Amino acid sequence: MGKKAVKTGRMGQVAVGENFRTGKKNKKGEEESLARDKIMAFDREWVKIDEDSKLAAKIVYVILGALGCLMMFFPVGSSIYQGSPIFFLFTWMFLYAAVVFKMQPYIYAPGEGKRIVTLLAYVPVDKKMLCCIRREILRRYLFKVGAVCFVFQQAGALLWGGWTVVNLLYPFGVVLSLYLFGALHIGSGA
């Protein structure tokens, strides 16, 4: 009864670096949150630099993502498309290209072709934390794309009259593979 309540973050979890029993932050947790804040501040300033190339990348990833999501409207289990599995490979390729263009401003420096990790080499920022934040951006984007792909796949399957369990699992498999390949793309230079 004499124990104090511990402050919790989202979903009842103890904050990063916080001691579970005492509720106090340890030194490592403070360093991690400070590094995370530095990276987030860098990202906010980075967005302001070379807005034209970032706008072009945004237009491209929106177009490619929209094409990939629209191609998800054709159901996997339908007998019409069973003879052409290459069609579903094109869907994945459009969506992966959208992921690459979405993550490009967070990975490469515009104009120089260098990775941002090399620019931050002399800043006391952990590369693992940088990759973790980039994967978080990727997860948020793929969650949105995955929801649209799931809805399109189910609607297409119901309209074509060929709904199967494969139609339920296919969008999740596509998004999972996109996340794995995107995470490899992010971490390849770290």
PDB file of N, CA and C in Angstrom, residues 22-65:
ATOM      1  N   THR A  22      11.152   2.295  -9.195  1.00  0.00           N
ATOM      2  CA  THR A  22      11.205   3.628  -8.584  1.00  0.00           C
ATOM      3  C   THR A  22      10.552   4.696  -9.425  1.00  0.00           C
ATOM      4  N   GLY A  23      10.426   4.477 -10.725  1.00  0.00           N
ATOM      5  CA  GLY A  23       9.842   5.487 -11.594  1.00  0.00           C
ATOM      6  C   GLY A  23      10.826   6.579 -11.974  1.00  0.00           C
ATOM      7  N   LYS A  24      12.091   6.424 -11.588  1.00  0.00           N
ATOM      8  CA  LYS A  24      13.105   7.432 -11.910  1.00  0.00           C
ATOM      9  C   LYS A  24      13.837   7.026 -13.182  1.00  0.00           C
ATOM     10  N   LYS A  25      14.261   8.036 -13.938  1.00  0.00           N
ATOM     11  CA  LYS A  25      15.005   7.752 -15.166  1.00  0.00           C
ATOM     12  C   LYS A  25      16.464   7.500 -14.815  1.00  0.00           C
ATOM     13  N   ASN A  26      17.048   6.537 -15.529  1.00  0.00           N
ATOM     14  CA  ASN A  26      18.466   6.308 -15.346  1.00  0.00           C
ATOM     15  C   ASN A  26      19.234   7.109 -16.400  1.00  0.00           C
ATOM     16  N   LYS A  27      20.535   7.124 -16.278  1.00  0.00           N
ATOM     17  CA  LYS A  27      21.358   7.955 -17.154  1.00  0.00           C
ATOM     18  C   LYS A  27      21.270   7.491 -18.608  1.00  0.00           C
ATOM     19  N   LYS A  28      21.230   6.184 -18.823  1.00  0.00           N
ATOM     20  CA  LYS A  28      21.162   5.656 -20.188  1.00  0.00           C
ATOM     21  C   LYS A  28      19.851   6.070 -20.866  1.00  0.00           C
ATOM     22  N   GLY A  29      18.759   6.020 -20.119  1.00  0.00           N
ATOM     23  CA  GLY A  29      17.465   6.425 -20.662  1.00  0.00           C
ATOM     24  C   GLY A  29      17.423   7.899 -21.014  1.00  0.00           C
ATOM     25  N   GLU A  30      18.069   8.737 -20.208  1.00  0.00           N
ATOM     26  CA  GLU A  30      18.122  10.169 -20.505  1.00  0.00           C
ATOM     27  C   GLU A  30      18.944  10.421 -21.767  1.00  0.00           C
ATOM     28  N   GLU A  31      20.051   9.683 -21.921  1.00  0.00           N
ATOM     29  CA  GLU A  31      20.881   9.827 -23.121  1.00  0.00           C
ATOM     30  C   GLU A  31      20.118   9.399 -24.367  1.00  0.00           C
ATOM     31  N   GLU A  32      19.354   8.309 -24.256  1.00  0.00           N
ATOM     32  CA  GLU A  32      18.575   7.835 -25.402  1.00  0.00           C
ATOM     33  C   GLU A  32      17.502   8.834 -25.799  1.00  0.00           C
ATOM     34  N   SER A  33      16.822   9.394 -24.797  1.00  0.00           N
ATOM     35  CA  SER A  33      15.779  10.371 -25.130  1.00  0.00           C
ATOM     36  C   SER A  33      16.388  11.652 -25.675  1.00  0.00           C
ATOM     37  N   LEU A  34      17.574  12.032 -25.194  1.00  0.00           N
ATOM     38  CA  LEU A  34      18.256  13.213 -25.716  1.00  0.00           C
ATOM     39  C   LEU A  34      18.691  12.980 -27.158  1.00  0.00           C
ATOM     40  N   ALA A  35      19.227  11.796 -27.451  1.00  0.00           N
ATOM     41  CA  ALA A  35      19.633  11.471 -28.821  1.00  0.00           C
ATOM     42  C   ALA A  35      18.423  11.438 -29.740  1.00  0.00           C
ATOM     43  N   ARG A  36      17.322  10.888 -29.266  1.00  0.00           N
ATOM     44  CA  ARG A  36      16.088  10.846 -30.055  1.00  0.00           C
ATOM     45  C   ARG A  36      15.598  12.261 -30.360  1.00  0.00           C
ATOM     46  N   ASP A  37      15.648  13.142 -29.365  1.00  0.00           N
ATOM     47  CA  ASP A  37      15.239  14.538 -29.568  1.00  0.00           C
ATOM     48  C   ASP A  37      16.140  15.241 -30.578  1.00  0.00           C
ATOM     49  N   LYS A  38      17.445  14.951 -30.537  1.00  0.00           N
ATOM     50  CA  LYS A  38      18.382  15.560 -31.491  1.00  0.00           C
ATOM     51  C   LYS A  38      18.067  15.121 -32.917  1.00  0.00           C
ATOM     52  N   ILE A  39      17.783  13.838 -33.081  1.00  0.00           N
ATOM     53  CA  ILE A  39      17.479  13.326 -34.417  1.00  0.00           C
ATOM     54  C   ILE A  39      16.174  13.917 -34.927  1.00  0.00           C
ATOM     55  N   MET A  40      15.170  14.016 -34.071  1.00  0.00           N
ATOM     56  CA  MET A  40      13.884  14.596 -34.477  1.00  0.00           C
ATOM     57  C   MET A  40      14.051  16.072 -34.838  1.00  0.00           C
ATOM     58  N   ALA A  41      14.883  16.819 -34.081  1.00  0.00           N
ATOM     59  CA  ALA A  41      15.146  18.226 -34.405  1.00  0.00           C
ATOM     60  C   ALA A  41      15.890  18.324 -35.736  1.00  0.00           C
ATOM     61  N   PHE A  42      16.827  17.407 -35.972  1.00  0.00           N
ATOM     62  CA  PHE A  42      17.534  17.379 -37.250  1.00  0.00           C
ATOM     63  C   PHE A  42      16.553  17.148 -38.395  1.00  0.00           C
ATOM     64  N   ASP A  43      15.622  16.228 -38.219  1.00  0.00           N
ATOM     65  CA  ASP A  43      14.635  15.947 -39.259  1.00  0.00           C
ATOM     66  C   ASP A  43      13.759  17.158 -39.551  1.00  0.00           C
ATOM     67  N   ARG A  44      13.373  17.874 -38.498  1.00  0.00           N
ATOM     68  CA  ARG A  44      12.541  19.067 -38.705  1.00  0.00           C
ATOM     69  C   ARG A  44      13.281  20.126 -39.514  1.00  0.00           C
ATOM     70  N   GLU A  45      14.566  20.308 -39.240  1.00  0.00           N
ATOM     71  CA  GLU A  45      15.360  21.289 -39.991  1.00  0.00           C
ATOM     72  C   GLU A  45      15.692  20.761 -41.388  1.00  0.00           C
ATOM     73  N   TRP A  46      15.882  19.469 -41.500  1.00  0.00           N
ATOM     74  CA  TRP A  46      16.251  18.847 -42.766  1.00  0.00           C
ATOM     75  C   TRP A  46      15.148  18.989 -43.809  1.00  0.00           C
ATOM     76  N   VAL A  47      13.906  18.970 -43.352  1.00  0.00           N
ATOM     77  CA  VAL A  47      12.765  19.094 -44.258  1.00  0.00           C
ATOM     78  C   VAL A  47      12.767  20.456 -44.944  1.00  0.00           C
ATOM     79  N   LYS A  48      13.288  21.461 -44.269  1.00  0.00           N
ATOM     80  CA  LYS A  48      13.292  22.817 -44.825  1.00  0.00           C
ATOM     81  C   LYS A  48      14.323  23.000 -45.935  1.00  0.00           C
ATOM     82  N   ILE A  49      15.332  22.133 -45.977  1.00  0.00           N
ATOM     83  CA  ILE A  49      16.403  22.255 -46.961  1.00  0.00           C
ATOM     84  C   ILE A  49      15.995  21.561 -48.256  1.00  0.00           C
ATOM     85  N   ASP A  50      16.218  22.198 -49.374  1.00  0.00           N
ATOM     86  CA  ASP A  50      15.974  21.656 -50.708  1.00  0.00           C
ATOM     87  C   ASP A  50      14.556  21.083 -50.839  1.00  0.00           C
ATOM     88  N   GLU A  51      13.593  21.945 -50.651  1.00  0.00           N
ATOM     89  CA  GLU A  51      12.194  21.528 -50.670  1.00  0.00           C
ATOM     90  C   GLU A  51      11.737  21.044 -52.049  1.00  0.00           C
ATOM     91  N   ASP A  52      12.389  21.525 -53.123  1.00  0.00           N
ATOM     92  CA  ASP A  52      11.982  21.118 -54.468  1.00  0.00           C
ATOM     93  C   ASP A  52      12.196  19.634 -54.702  1.00  0.00           C
ATOM     94  N   SER A  53      13.359  19.116 -54.312  1.00  0.00           N
ATOM     95  CA  SER A  53      13.616  17.686 -54.532  1.00  0.00           C
ATOM     96  C   SER A  53      12.718  16.837 -53.630  1.00  0.00           C
ATOM     97  N   LYS A  54      12.440  17.331 -52.435  1.00  0.00           N
ATOM     98  CA  LYS A  54      11.545  16.587 -51.548  1.00  0.00           C
ATOM     99  C   LYS A  54      10.116  16.596 -52.078  1.00  0.00           C
ATOM    100  N   LEU A  55       9.712  17.694 -52.707  1.00  0.00           N
ATOM    101  CA  LEU A  55       8.381  17.765 -53.311  1.00  0.00           C
ATOM    102  C   LEU A  55       8.280  16.795 -54.485  1.00  0.00           C
ATOM    103  N   ALA A  56       9.341  16.739 -55.292  1.00  0.00           N
ATOM    104  CA  ALA A  56       9.345  15.807 -56.426  1.00  0.00           C
ATOM    105  C   ALA A  56       9.268  14.359 -55.939  1.00  0.00           C
ATOM    106  N   ALA A  57      10.019  14.046 -54.890  1.00  0.00           N
ATOM    107  CA  ALA A  57       9.973  12.683 -54.333  1.00  0.00           C
ATOM    108  C   ALA A  57       8.588  12.378 -53.781  1.00  0.00           C
ATOM    109  N   LYS A  58       7.951  13.378 -53.163  1.00  0.00           N
ATOM    110  CA  LYS A  58       6.611  13.162 -52.606  1.00  0.00           C
ATOM    111  C   LYS A  58       5.595  12.905 -53.712  1.00  0.00           C
ATOM    112  N   ILE A  59       5.684  13.661 -54.793  1.00  0.00           N
ATOM    113  CA  ILE A  59       4.769  13.449 -55.917  1.00  0.00           C
ATOM    114  C   ILE A  59       4.951  12.051 -56.493  1.00  0.00           C
ATOM    115  N   VAL A  60       6.200  11.632 -56.649  1.00  0.00           N
ATOM    116  CA  VAL A  60       6.481  10.318 -57.224  1.00  0.00           C
ATOM    117  C   VAL A  60       5.977   9.208 -56.302  1.00  0.00           C
ATOM    118  N   TYR A  61       6.249   9.317 -54.992  1.00  0.00           N
ATOM    119  CA  TYR A  61       5.811   8.215 -54.130  1.00  0.00           C
ATOM    120  C   TYR A  61       4.298   8.184 -53.969  1.00  0.00           C
ATOM    121  N   VAL A  62       3.640   9.322 -54.084  1.00  0.00           N
ATOM    122  CA  VAL A  62       2.173   9.302 -54.032  1.00  0.00           C
ATOM    123  C   VAL A  62       1.613   8.628 -55.287  1.00  0.00           C
ATOM    124  N   ILE A  63       2.162   8.960 -56.450  1.00  0.00           N
ATOM    125  CA  ILE A  63       1.682   8.352 -57.704  1.00  0.00           C
ATOM    126  C   ILE A  63       1.949   6.843 -57.714  1.00  0.00           C
ATOM    127  N   LEU A  64       3.171   6.440 -57.359  1.00  0.00           N
ATOM    128  CA  LEU A  64       3.505   5.013 -57.361  1.00  0.00           C
ATOM    129  C   LEU A  64       2.697   4.245 -56.310  1.00  0.00           C
ATOM    130  N   GLY A  65       2.528   4.840 -55.139  1.00  0.00           N
ATOM    131  CA  GLY A  65       1.728   4.192 -54.106  1.00  0.00           C
ATOM    132  C   GLY A  65       0.272   4.049 -54.517  1.00  0.00           C
TER     133      GLY A  65
END
